[in-house]
């Protein structure tokens, strides 16, 4: 009696292990088909596409993915040309909400130490403002790029980068409003520090210029270049979390 029972238990354990591995393989296959971007030509790009392009060092396709994913998700919704949309629907607060999301994801793709922005969101904004000439007016009083990039350096942030993060980024994303006198408009200069006023339309334009410039730089890179490898490692991290 004991021998048949032992045989049965051995068979059952073998069956369960096989079932677990089968389920794992099916899950991996399903994750590989997750759509990570939809291009302007309606082509759907999956995790499997990205894995294949990394395996074959396809710089051109990987660079294109960078622009298409970020532009379509965060910028294109505000480029609709219909006059009724511009008059009745387009809104500076929505633009800035998207731009804040874009800043954080952009930094995660371009700065090795900030690949995971969890608990490092403020560092992302500080680094972005002090290293991007297009947004120089937002860098006043900030820390050095080195300090922002060092996730172990917990020096308290300061200046306009800190004020923007606290009163615009957190204000909009957590409460749907700006704080401490910060204002959002769709006219005037990019940033009026005295009035704490941001022109959301110009901010969006400079965000587009930023990702276009990075896209062009990635296109001209070699696969093993440090900047391109930073991007690749972020893509691999993205896929690993699916």
Coordinates of N, CA and C in Angstrom, one line a residue, residues 4-123:
X4 N 2.5 2.1 -3.7 CA 1.6 2.8 -4.6 C 1.4 4.2 -4.2
X5 N 1.2 4.5 -2.9 CA 1.0 5.8 -2.4 C 2.2 6.7 -2.7
X6 N 3.4 6.2 -2.5 CA 4.6 7.0 -2.8 C 4.7 7.2 -4.2
X7 N 4.4 6.3 -5.1 CA 4.4 6.5 -6.5 C 3.5 7.5 -7.0
X8 N 2.3 7.5 -6.4 CA 1.2 8.5 -6.7 C 1.7 9.9 -6.3
X9 N 2.3 10.0 -5.1 CA 2.7 11.3 -4.7 C 3.8 11.9 -5.5
X10 N 4.7 11.0 -6.0 CA 5.8 11.4 -6.8 C 5.3 11.9 -8.2
X11 N 4.3 11.1 -8.7 CA 3.6 11.6 -10.0 C 2.9 12.9 -9.8
X12 N 2.2 13.1 -8.7 CA 1.5 14.3 -8.4 C 2.4 15.5 -8.3
X13 N 3.6 15.3 -7.6 CA 4.5 16.4 -7.5 C 5.1 16.8 -8.9
X14 N 5.4 15.8 -9.7 CA 5.9 16.0 -11.0 C 4.9 16.7 -11.9
X15 N 3.7 16.4 -11.7 CA 2.6 17.0 -12.5 C 2.5 18.5 -12.1
X16 N 2.5 18.7 -10.8 CA 2.4 20.1 -10.3 C 3.5 21.0 -10.8
X17 N 4.7 20.5 -10.7 CA 5.9 21.2 -11.2 C 5.8 21.5 -12.6
X18 N 5.4 20.6 -13.4 CA 5.2 20.8 -14.9 C 4.1 21.9 -15.1
X19 N 3.0 21.8 -14.3 CA 2.0 22.8 -14.5 C 2.4 24.2 -14.1
X20 N 3.2 24.3 -13.1 CA 3.8 25.6 -12.7 C 4.7 26.2 -13.8
X21 N 5.5 25.3 -14.3 CA 6.4 25.8 -15.4 C 5.6 26.2 -16.6
X22 N 4.6 25.4 -16.9 CA 3.8 25.8 -18.1 C 3.1 27.1 -17.9
X23 N 2.5 27.3 -16.7 CA 1.9 28.6 -16.4 C 2.9 29.7 -16.5
X24 N 4.1 29.5 -16.0 CA 5.2 30.5 -16.1 C 5.4 30.9 -17.5
X25 N 5.6 29.8 -18.4 CA 5.9 30.1 -19.8 C 4.7 30.8 -20.5
X26 N 3.5 30.5 -20.1 CA 2.3 31.2 -20.7 C 2.3 32.6 -20.2
X27 N 2.7 32.9 -19.0 CA 2.7 34.2 -18.5 C 3.8 35.1 -19.2
X28 N 5.0 34.5 -19.4 CA 6.0 35.1 -20.1 C 5.6 35.5 -21.5
X29 N 4.9 34.5 -22.2 CA 4.5 34.8 -23.5 C 3.5 35.9 -23.6
X30 N 2.6 35.9 -22.6 CA 1.5 37.0 -22.5 C 2.2 38.3 -22.3
X31 N 3.2 38.4 -21.4 CA 3.9 39.6 -21.1 C 4.7 40.1 -22.3
X32 N 5.2 39.2 -23.1 CA 5.9 39.6 -24.3 C 5.0 40.3 -25.3
X33 N 3.7 40.1 -25.2 CA 2.8 40.7 -26.1 C 2.1 42.0 -25.6
X34 N 2.6 42.4 -24.4 CA 2.1 43.7 -23.9 C 2.5 44.8 -24.8
X35 N 1.6 45.7 -25.2 CA 1.9 46.8 -26.1 C 2.5 47.9 -25.3
X36 N 3.7 48.3 -25.7 CA 4.5 49.3 -25.0 C 4.4 50.7 -25.8
X37 N 3.9 50.7 -27.0 CA 3.8 51.9 -27.7 C 3.0 51.7 -29.0
X38 N 2.2 52.7 -29.4 CA 1.5 52.7 -30.7 C 2.1 53.8 -31.5
X39 N 2.6 53.5 -32.7 CA 3.3 54.5 -33.5 C 2.3 55.4 -34.3
X40 N 2.8 56.4 -34.8 CA 1.9 57.3 -35.6 C 1.3 56.6 -36.8
X41 N 1.9 55.6 -37.3 CA 1.4 54.8 -38.4 C 0.5 53.7 -37.9
X42 N 0.1 53.7 -36.6 CA -0.8 52.7 -36.0 C -0.1 51.4 -35.7
X43 N 1.2 51.2 -35.9 CA 1.9 50.0 -35.6 C 2.0 49.8 -34.1
X44 N 1.7 48.6 -33.6 CA 1.7 48.3 -32.2 C 3.1 47.7 -31.9
X45 N 3.8 48.2 -30.9 CA 5.1 47.7 -30.6 C 5.0 47.0 -29.2
X46 N 5.4 45.8 -29.2 CA 5.3 45.0 -28.0 C 6.6 44.8 -27.3
X47 N 6.5 44.2 -26.1 CA 7.8 43.9 -25.4 C 8.7 42.9 -26.2
X48 N 8.0 42.1 -26.9 CA 8.8 41.1 -27.7 C 9.6 41.8 -28.8
X49 N 9.0 42.9 -29.4 CA 9.7 43.7 -30.4 C 11.0 44.3 -29.8
X50 N 10.8 44.9 -28.6 CA 12.0 45.5 -27.9 C 13.1 44.5 -27.6
X51 N 12.7 43.3 -27.1 CA 13.6 42.3 -26.8 C 14.4 41.9 -28.0
X52 N 13.7 41.7 -29.1 CA 14.4 41.3 -30.4 C 15.3 42.4 -30.9
X53 N 14.9 43.7 -30.8 CA 15.8 44.8 -31.2 C 17.0 44.9 -30.3
X54 N 16.9 44.6 -29.0 CA 18.0 44.6 -28.1 C 19.0 43.5 -28.5
X55 N 18.4 42.3 -28.7 CA 19.2 41.2 -29.1 C 20.0 41.3 -30.4
X56 N 19.4 42.1 -31.3 CA 20.1 42.3 -32.6 C 20.8 43.7 -32.7
X57 N 20.8 44.4 -31.5 CA 21.5 45.7 -31.5 C 20.9 46.7 -32.5
X58 N 19.6 46.7 -32.7 CA 18.9 47.5 -33.7 C 18.8 49.0 -33.2
X59 N 19.8 49.8 -33.3 CA 19.8 51.1 -32.8 C 18.7 52.0 -33.4
X60 N 18.4 51.8 -34.7 CA 17.4 52.7 -35.4 C 16.0 52.4 -34.8
X61 N 15.6 51.2 -34.7 CA 14.3 50.9 -34.2 C 14.1 51.2 -32.7
X62 N 15.2 51.0 -31.9 CA 15.1 51.3 -30.5 C 15.0 52.8 -30.3
X63 N 15.8 53.6 -31.1 CA 15.7 55.1 -31.0 C 14.3 55.6 -31.4
X64 N 13.8 55.0 -32.4 CA 12.4 55.4 -32.9 C 11.4 55.1 -31.8
X65 N 11.5 54.0 -31.1 CA 10.6 53.7 -30.0 C 10.6 54.7 -28.9
X66 N 11.8 55.2 -28.6 CA 12.0 56.3 -27.5 C 11.1 57.4 -27.9
X67 N 11.2 57.9 -29.1 CA 10.4 59.1 -29.5 C 8.9 58.8 -29.6
X68 N 8.6 57.8 -30.2 CA 7.2 57.5 -30.5 C 6.4 57.2 -29.1
X69 N 7.1 56.5 -28.2 CA 6.4 56.2 -26.9 C 6.2 57.5 -26.1
X70 N 7.2 58.4 -26.0 CA 7.1 59.6 -25.2 C 6.2 60.6 -25.9
X71 N 6.4 60.8 -27.2 CA 5.6 61.8 -27.9 C 4.2 61.5 -27.9
X72 N 3.8 60.3 -28.3 CA 2.4 59.9 -28.4 C 1.7 60.0 -27.1
X73 N 2.4 59.5 -26.0 CA 1.7 59.5 -24.7 C 1.5 60.8 -24.0
X74 N 2.6 61.7 -24.2 CA 2.6 62.9 -23.3 C 2.4 64.2 -24.1
X75 N 2.7 64.2 -25.4 CA 2.7 65.5 -26.1 C 1.6 65.5 -27.2
X76 N 1.5 64.5 -28.0 CA 0.6 64.4 -29.1 C -0.9 64.8 -28.7
X77 N -1.4 64.4 -27.6 CA -2.8 64.7 -27.2 C -3.0 66.2 -27.2
X78 N -2.0 67.0 -27.1 CA -2.2 68.5 -27.1 C -1.9 69.1 -28.4
X79 N -1.6 68.3 -29.5 CA -1.3 68.9 -30.8 C -2.5 68.8 -31.7
X80 N -3.6 68.4 -31.2 CA -4.8 68.3 -32.1 C -5.1 69.8 -32.6
X81 N -5.4 69.9 -33.9 CA -5.5 71.2 -34.5 C -6.9 71.8 -34.5
X82 N -7.9 71.1 -34.2 CA -9.3 71.6 -34.3 C -9.4 72.8 -33.5
X83 N -10.0 73.9 -34.0 CA -10.2 75.1 -33.3 C -11.1 75.0 -32.1
X84 N -12.1 74.1 -32.2 CA -13.0 73.9 -31.0 C -12.2 73.3 -29.9
X85 N -11.3 72.4 -30.2 CA -10.5 71.7 -29.1 C -9.6 72.8 -28.5
X86 N -9.0 73.6 -29.3 CA -8.1 74.6 -28.7 C -8.9 75.6 -27.8
X87 N -10.1 75.9 -28.2 CA -10.9 76.9 -27.5 C -11.5 76.3 -26.3
X88 N -12.1 75.2 -26.4 CA -13.0 74.6 -25.3 C -12.4 73.5 -24.5
X89 N -11.3 72.9 -24.9 CA -10.8 71.7 -24.3 C -9.4 71.8 -23.8
X90 N -8.5 72.4 -24.6 CA -7.1 72.4 -24.3 C -6.9 73.2 -23.1
X91 N -6.1 72.7 -22.1 CA -6.0 73.3 -20.8 C -4.5 73.3 -20.3
X92 N -4.1 74.4 -19.8 CA -2.7 74.5 -19.3 C -2.4 73.5 -18.2
X93 N -3.3 73.3 -17.3 CA -3.1 72.4 -16.2 C -2.9 71.0 -16.6
X94 N -3.7 70.5 -17.6 CA -3.5 69.2 -18.2 C -2.2 69.1 -18.9
X95 N -1.8 70.1 -19.6 CA -0.5 70.1 -20.3 C 0.6 70.0 -19.3
X96 N 0.6 70.7 -18.2 CA 1.6 70.6 -17.2 C 1.6 69.3 -16.4
X97 N 0.4 68.7 -16.2 CA 0.4 67.4 -15.6 C 1.1 66.4 -16.5
X98 N 0.9 66.4 -17.8 CA 1.6 65.5 -18.7 C 3.1 65.8 -18.7
X99 N 3.4 67.1 -18.7 CA 4.8 67.4 -18.8 C 5.6 67.0 -17.5
X100 N 4.9 67.0 -16.4 CA 5.6 66.5 -15.1 C 5.8 65.0 -15.2
X101 N 4.8 64.3 -15.7 CA 5.0 62.9 -15.9 C 6.1 62.6 -16.9
X102 N 6.2 63.4 -17.9 CA 7.2 63.2 -19.0 C 8.6 63.5 -18.4
X103 N 8.7 64.5 -17.6 CA 10.1 64.8 -17.1 C 10.6 63.6 -16.3
X104 N 9.8 63.0 -15.5 CA 10.2 61.9 -14.6 C 10.6 60.7 -15.5
X105 N 9.7 60.4 -16.4 CA 10.0 59.2 -17.3 C 11.2 59.5 -18.2
X106 N 11.4 60.7 -18.7 CA 12.5 61.1 -19.5 C 13.8 60.9 -18.7
X107 N 13.9 61.3 -17.5 CA 15.1 61.2 -16.7 C 15.4 59.7 -16.4
X108 N 14.3 58.9 -16.2 CA 14.6 57.5 -16.0 C 15.2 56.8 -17.1
X109 N 15.0 57.3 -18.4 CA 15.6 56.7 -19.6 C 17.0 57.2 -19.9
X110 N 17.4 58.3 -19.2 CA 18.6 59.0 -19.6 C 19.7 59.1 -18.5
X111 N 19.3 58.9 -17.3 CA 20.2 59.0 -16.2 C 20.3 57.6 -15.5
X112 N 21.5 57.0 -15.5 CA 21.6 55.6 -15.0 C 21.2 55.4 -13.6
X113 N 21.5 56.3 -12.7 CA 21.2 56.2 -11.3 C 19.7 56.4 -11.0
X114 N 19.0 57.0 -11.9 CA 17.6 57.3 -11.7 C 16.7 56.5 -12.5
X115 N 17.2 55.3 -12.9 CA 16.4 54.3 -13.7 C 15.1 54.0 -13.0
X116 N 15.1 53.9 -11.7 CA 13.9 53.7 -10.8 C 13.7 55.0 -10.1
X117 N 12.7 55.7 -10.3 CA 12.5 57.0 -9.7 C 11.8 57.0 -8.4
X118 N 11.5 55.8 -7.9 CA 10.8 55.7 -6.6 C 11.6 56.3 -5.5
X119 N 11.0 57.2 -4.8 CA 11.6 58.0 -3.7 C 12.7 58.9 -4.2
X120 N 12.8 59.1 -5.6 CA 13.8 60.0 -6.1 C 13.1 61.0 -7.1
X121 N 11.8 61.2 -7.0 CA 11.1 62.0 -8.0 C 11.7 63.5 -8.0
X122 N 11.9 64.0 -6.8 CA 12.4 65.4 -6.7 C 13.8 65.5 -7.4
X123 N 14.6 64.5 -7.2 CA 15.9 64.5 -7.8 C 15.8 64.5 -9.4

